[in-house]
XYZ file of C-alpha atoms in Angstrom:
280
model
C -83.418 -2.990 -23.872
C -82.847 0.389 -25.428
C -81.051 0.461 -28.589
C -77.619 2.249 -28.611
C -76.149 3.270 -31.747
C -72.215 3.436 -31.915
C -70.829 5.714 -35.309
C -67.707 5.229 -36.017
C -64.941 8.293 -35.614
C -64.786 10.089 -38.849
C -61.401 10.567 -40.790
C -59.968 13.935 -39.457
C -61.221 13.291 -35.954
C -59.189 12.307 -32.792
C -60.644 9.808 -30.305
C -61.620 11.738 -27.273
C -59.317 9.653 -25.263
C -56.179 11.062 -27.252
C -53.935 13.106 -25.415
C -53.440 16.908 -27.024
C -49.682 17.458 -28.171
C -49.214 20.222 -25.550
C -50.407 17.977 -22.785
C -47.785 15.464 -24.038
C -45.263 17.756 -23.646
C -46.022 19.083 -20.348
C -45.745 15.296 -19.171
C -42.557 15.011 -20.751
C -40.933 17.804 -18.705
C -42.641 16.969 -15.601
C -41.125 13.261 -15.613
C -37.809 14.693 -16.879
C -37.742 16.802 -13.733
C -38.817 14.107 -11.208
C -36.146 11.985 -12.724
C -33.283 15.108 -12.559
C -34.946 15.288 -8.564
C -34.398 11.594 -7.968
C -30.579 11.876 -9.600
C -29.941 15.003 -7.455
C -31.261 13.251 -4.125
C -29.278 10.186 -4.517
C -26.338 11.863 -5.488
C -26.405 14.133 -2.369
C -26.875 10.873 -0.320
C -23.944 9.355 -1.620
C -21.746 12.300 -1.292
C -22.410 13.451 1.773
C -19.745 13.216 4.496
C -19.954 10.480 6.233
C -18.589 10.246 10.267
C -15.585 8.110 10.443
C -16.692 4.691 11.769
C -16.924 4.732 15.737
C -13.733 2.312 16.634
C -12.646 1.496 19.669
C -10.062 4.062 20.955
C -6.434 2.582 21.928
C -3.165 4.610 23.168
C -1.507 3.953 19.959
C -1.317 6.175 16.934
C -3.772 5.245 14.016
C -2.788 3.458 11.041
C -0.588 5.248 8.861
C -2.287 7.613 6.253
C -2.708 6.281 2.984
C -1.680 2.764 4.141
C -2.784 1.319 0.781
C -1.288 3.463 -1.487
C 2.198 3.075 0.473
C 2.257 -0.584 0.220
C 1.150 -0.806 -3.100
C 4.099 1.823 -4.139
C 6.773 0.315 -2.174
C 5.893 -2.971 -3.673
C 5.955 -1.818 -7.019
C 9.703 0.512 -6.025
C 10.860 -2.717 -4.854
C 9.717 -5.352 -7.378
C 10.863 -2.827 -10.287
C 13.753 -1.157 -8.907
C 15.034 -2.014 -5.841
C 15.036 -6.178 -7.152
C 14.052 -6.281 -10.552
C 14.547 -10.069 -10.443
C 11.452 -10.235 -8.505
C 9.280 -7.804 -11.129
C 6.734 -10.518 -11.814
C 5.441 -10.248 -8.107
C 1.535 -9.116 -7.993
C 1.755 -6.155 -6.605
C -2.034 -5.500 -6.576
C -2.541 -8.810 -5.275
C -0.351 -8.346 -2.389
C -1.612 -5.167 -1.465
C -5.427 -7.018 -1.206
C -4.302 -9.437 0.802
C -1.851 -7.470 3.327
C -5.478 -5.675 3.922
C -7.450 -8.679 4.284
C -4.750 -10.057 6.693
C -6.079 -7.332 9.274
C -9.693 -6.055 8.392
C -12.808 -6.389 9.905
C -10.552 -8.460 12.470
C -10.192 -8.256 16.364
C -6.736 -6.098 16.329
C -5.774 -7.681 19.633
C -6.120 -11.373 18.616
C -4.009 -11.263 15.377
C -2.167 -14.604 14.712
C 0.550 -16.233 12.511
C -2.402 -17.147 10.511
C -3.711 -13.801 9.293
C -0.328 -13.311 7.687
C 0.710 -16.920 6.022
C -1.041 -16.028 2.575
C 0.616 -12.683 2.463
C 3.795 -14.607 3.314
C 3.626 -17.069 0.777
C 2.739 -14.395 -1.957
C 5.387 -12.292 -1.412
C 7.886 -15.171 -1.096
C 11.790 -14.365 -1.559
C 14.922 -16.379 -1.141
C 17.847 -14.831 0.440
C 21.046 -16.221 -0.455
C 23.430 -18.297 1.991
C 25.917 -16.227 4.014
C 23.767 -13.082 3.242
C 21.618 -12.858 6.120
C 22.101 -9.723 8.367
C 20.300 -9.793 12.105
C 20.318 -6.307 14.052
C 19.468 -5.810 17.585
C 19.004 -2.175 18.558
C 21.281 -1.120 15.735
C 18.930 -0.552 12.830
C 20.236 2.315 11.591
C 23.636 1.117 11.104
C 22.916 -2.138 9.999
C 21.054 -0.630 7.323
C 23.798 1.670 6.507
C 25.942 -1.544 6.180
C 23.568 -3.480 3.824
C 23.205 -0.304 1.685
C 26.922 -0.382 1.136
C 27.203 -4.373 0.685
C 24.097 -4.589 -1.382
C 24.425 -8.571 -1.383
C 23.513 -8.523 1.994
C 19.978 -8.649 3.932
C 18.412 -7.482 6.511
C 14.747 -8.393 7.012
C 13.782 -4.776 5.865
C 15.833 -5.503 2.620
C 13.547 -8.437 1.891
C 10.312 -7.341 0.118
C 7.727 -7.509 3.077
C 10.073 -5.729 5.079
C 10.900 -3.140 2.723
C 7.055 -2.637 2.327
C 5.936 -2.393 6.513
C 9.195 -0.597 7.600
C 8.146 2.027 10.282
C 4.142 1.923 9.167
C 1.028 0.899 11.577
C -1.798 -0.742 10.685
C -4.908 -1.922 12.224
C -8.753 -2.773 11.670
C -11.591 -3.649 13.640
C -13.748 -6.300 14.442
C -16.945 -4.192 13.880
C -16.126 -2.441 10.684
C -14.612 -3.336 7.289
C -12.544 0.058 7.327
C -8.849 0.746 8.336
C -8.812 2.428 11.575
C -6.523 5.451 11.102
C -8.022 6.968 14.548
C -5.510 4.781 17.109
C -4.178 0.927 17.198
C -3.672 -1.251 20.285
C 0.034 -1.630 21.292
C 1.496 -3.372 24.427
C 0.578 -0.536 26.293
C -2.923 -1.569 25.863
C -2.001 -4.784 27.293
C -2.456 -6.237 23.780
C 0.821 -8.002 22.788
C -1.175 -10.028 19.811
C -1.538 -7.000 17.620
C -1.831 -6.630 13.917
C 1.960 -5.036 13.962
C 3.689 -7.028 16.438
C 2.578 -10.549 14.926
C 3.395 -9.515 11.758
C 7.090 -8.890 12.930
C 7.268 -11.789 14.845
C 5.877 -14.010 12.006
C 8.184 -12.855 9.185
C 11.305 -12.359 11.700
C 10.469 -16.199 12.206
C 10.296 -16.904 8.646
C 13.146 -14.867 7.657
C 15.467 -16.985 10.381
C 14.065 -20.095 9.413
C 15.494 -19.462 5.993
C 19.010 -18.688 6.786
C 22.165 -20.860 5.890
C 25.559 -20.795 5.864
C 26.895 -18.069 7.472
C 24.894 -15.401 9.137
C 25.739 -12.142 10.601
C 24.233 -10.143 13.482
C 24.832 -6.231 14.588
C 24.697 -6.126 18.273
C 25.070 -2.608 20.631
C 27.992 -2.882 22.508
C 27.652 0.345 24.131
C 24.309 -0.995 26.206
C 24.520 -2.700 29.331
C 23.181 -6.114 27.364
C 24.297 -6.417 23.921
C 22.184 -9.563 23.774
C 18.784 -8.708 24.782
C 16.796 -11.727 25.391
C 13.563 -9.600 25.076
C 14.355 -8.183 21.603
C 13.080 -9.551 18.323
C 16.526 -11.351 17.989
C 16.663 -12.825 21.666
C 13.047 -13.854 21.503
C 12.201 -14.895 17.915
C 14.966 -15.066 15.166
C 18.010 -17.003 17.382
C 15.496 -19.709 18.125
C 14.297 -20.255 14.701
C 17.907 -20.500 12.732
C 18.230 -24.552 11.686
C 21.803 -25.890 13.389
C 21.415 -28.285 10.049
C 21.549 -24.965 7.968
C 23.700 -22.467 9.731
C 26.859 -23.409 10.479
C 28.371 -20.271 11.804
C 26.888 -17.111 13.857
C 29.011 -13.972 13.674
C 28.085 -11.341 15.875
C 29.789 -7.820 15.450
C 29.627 -6.181 18.729
C 29.664 -2.204 17.926
C 30.476 0.559 20.263
C 29.663 3.928 19.187
C 32.616 3.878 17.080
C 35.191 2.102 18.153
C 34.054 -1.357 17.265
C 36.407 -4.082 15.946
C 34.061 -4.566 12.699
C 36.353 -2.597 10.144
C 33.673 -1.934 7.265
C 31.070 -1.076 9.943
C 33.238 1.218 11.464
C 33.955 3.150 8.300
C 30.372 3.931 7.768
C 30.741 5.293 11.556
C 33.318 7.452 10.662
C 31.857 8.906 7.559
C 29.267 10.603 9.658
C 31.683 11.250 12.517
C 35.145 12.222 10.765
C 36.460 13.948 13.855
C 36.057 10.704 16.159
C 39.670 9.782 17.733
C 39.080 6.301 16.470
C 38.667 7.637 12.721
C 41.473 10.134 12.885
C 44.127 8.036 14.706
C 43.983 5.184 11.916
C 41.249 2.415 11.135
């Protein structure tokens, strides 16, 4: 075997495998550029405009724009200003549970059970003798309860206040809100999220009523009491006889109705009407 001799590196000499300082700087620059490129690519992917989810098309308008923000804002307005006795309600949780009630679900297969967690979370007690139902008299009934603030229509409760005039739906194939279109009865879809919501909260509103309850009906129509309305289909059938001892129906015509406090409101908007100038 040949004899090999290894001489130690003398002091002051660099090992042959050491990288020069210049090479180290170049390597650091290359690595830094590589990191920057990776960050730029990831950022571009995340910020690249995504096409909206391919939801099924329905005949109704889509979910109200900024739905979640509106729900949260109305909840805070109601609990902090309108009814401050409910200030301890968790509006963030109410918004979250409301969204969960319809997201990632078939919008033609909504059920009462979907809304039960929301109803329990926003539970509210309406005092006896203070419940007001309405049928085809929404504007007039709400004008009255704005003056008589001790009275409650459904829309004067927390959930009714939050959801009034809003539309919403999701899709079983997506976890996102459908802002493009939502189903209605015209789509042969009676179990849509909005209809089921109002049927469910209307049922609960009627079940909780007690004492004397009131209903404002439109006597100017051919049928003041419409069995197909929410009051005729849902609410009147869920009044408990043991809790409700009197149902007062205020059948209002255009202005000349017999309910004087309501007529006062009508005359404010129509002061020249004969029923208003002849004494009420």
